[in-house]
């Protein structure tokens, strides 16, 4: 049986999982694909520490050139993450005629244009299933399964860490800091969870999904991004009372000739399936013209789940190599009906708002007066406590309003002497 030689760069969590699958399922995979996948070399900075898989010492190297310059290696798997030197390794692999598998969403979101163009120039394939939703086959579904569709929207819960934190706040009444500590203790959060908490990781994933659905590779600064660190247990609880869950939602919505892109904490009605996506699970809800509304759901992080996606890419590549297929990632047609990206100030939505105000006559009248002046209509109001001469939360839901009007109104309201804390506004997505 013919062999395809693979070089693996990065024997960390996911890399060791990939090696384990290739060892454990060697027989099954070669029966299914009619080829042997042979890991010829593994490169890592650390070739001494024990991994939870046994690796023949002869396979290990610290010198990446032993992979990049080996003419017998057909496929390079990059699993080191980060921008540099991952980018240089991938470019060198493509230059030397190798196909590439990567899970590196940050790199592709930031440098995808150059990398995809170079892969196309060299007629090499680049696969990146594990970069979004780990083992959920969302990339393949969008590229192949839904190839004949036009897309209207993508709503994704695409970060396991933040979803775990928000779920713990909602289900177990933990504060943000308690939930974050628990995520770190249980090993769900990255060593530095700031990219997750700030919404950057979700934005990287949204950029890749948007590329596959709408054919535009936007840059990070074209996505409006807000993280979850300002979300308090108070808001999670009030939202629940109103029939919503708060989720960090990555959204791409086509409206007429504009595309709205944002990652932000969002209230999702409990009747929608996305509201019940809990813990480290991810879910991507796409609306398309032919296949309709589809939900992709499953563990969005984790060693074997991500490794499963890498192996799937590897198998696809073996078939491409066998058939001599070049599948350019650049041939995704852009949706030409989209003329521009919508400015966040022009986005329209219902909102949940919490004011912290003095409990005295006339406060509500002053707040609602400013809202009315900005053309904002109130749907419901609840004062959550009664504490004479003290500060109480006032929770409002407003009808659809332009973000620009809401910001102006909140600035004016927050200047009132009866308002004692910065007001909180969280978007409501009807879906
Ligand atoms: N840090 C990511 C998450 C997993 O929490 O979902 C890798 O994409």
Short mmCIF file of C-alpha atoms and ligand atoms in Angstrom, two decimals, residues 105 159-161 190 196 201 205 301, ligand 1:
data_model
loop_
_atom_site.label_atom_id
_atom_site.label_comp_id
_atom_site.label_asym_id
_atom_site.label_seq_id
_atom_site.Cartn_x
_atom_site.Cartn_y
_atom_site.Cartn_z
CA UNK A 105 -7.14 30.60 13.46
CA UNK A 159 -15.31 30.08 22.26
CA UNK A 160 -15.51 27.30 24.83
CA UNK A 161 -13.84 29.19 27.67
CA UNK A 190 -5.79 28.72 27.97
CA UNK A 196 -10.81 34.39 24.84
CA UNK A 201 -10.47 34.33 19.64
CA UNK A 205 -13.07 32.31 14.09
CA UNK A 301 -12.25 22.72 22.43
N1 LIG B 1 -9.46 28.78 23.53
C1 LIG B 1 -10.46 28.27 22.65
C2 LIG B 1 -11.77 28.17 23.38
C3 LIG B 1 -10.15 26.89 22.14
O1 LIG B 1 -11.84 28.41 24.58
O2 LIG B 1 -12.74 27.87 22.70
C4 LIG B 1 -9.26 26.91 20.97
O3 LIG B 1 -9.88 27.51 19.89
#
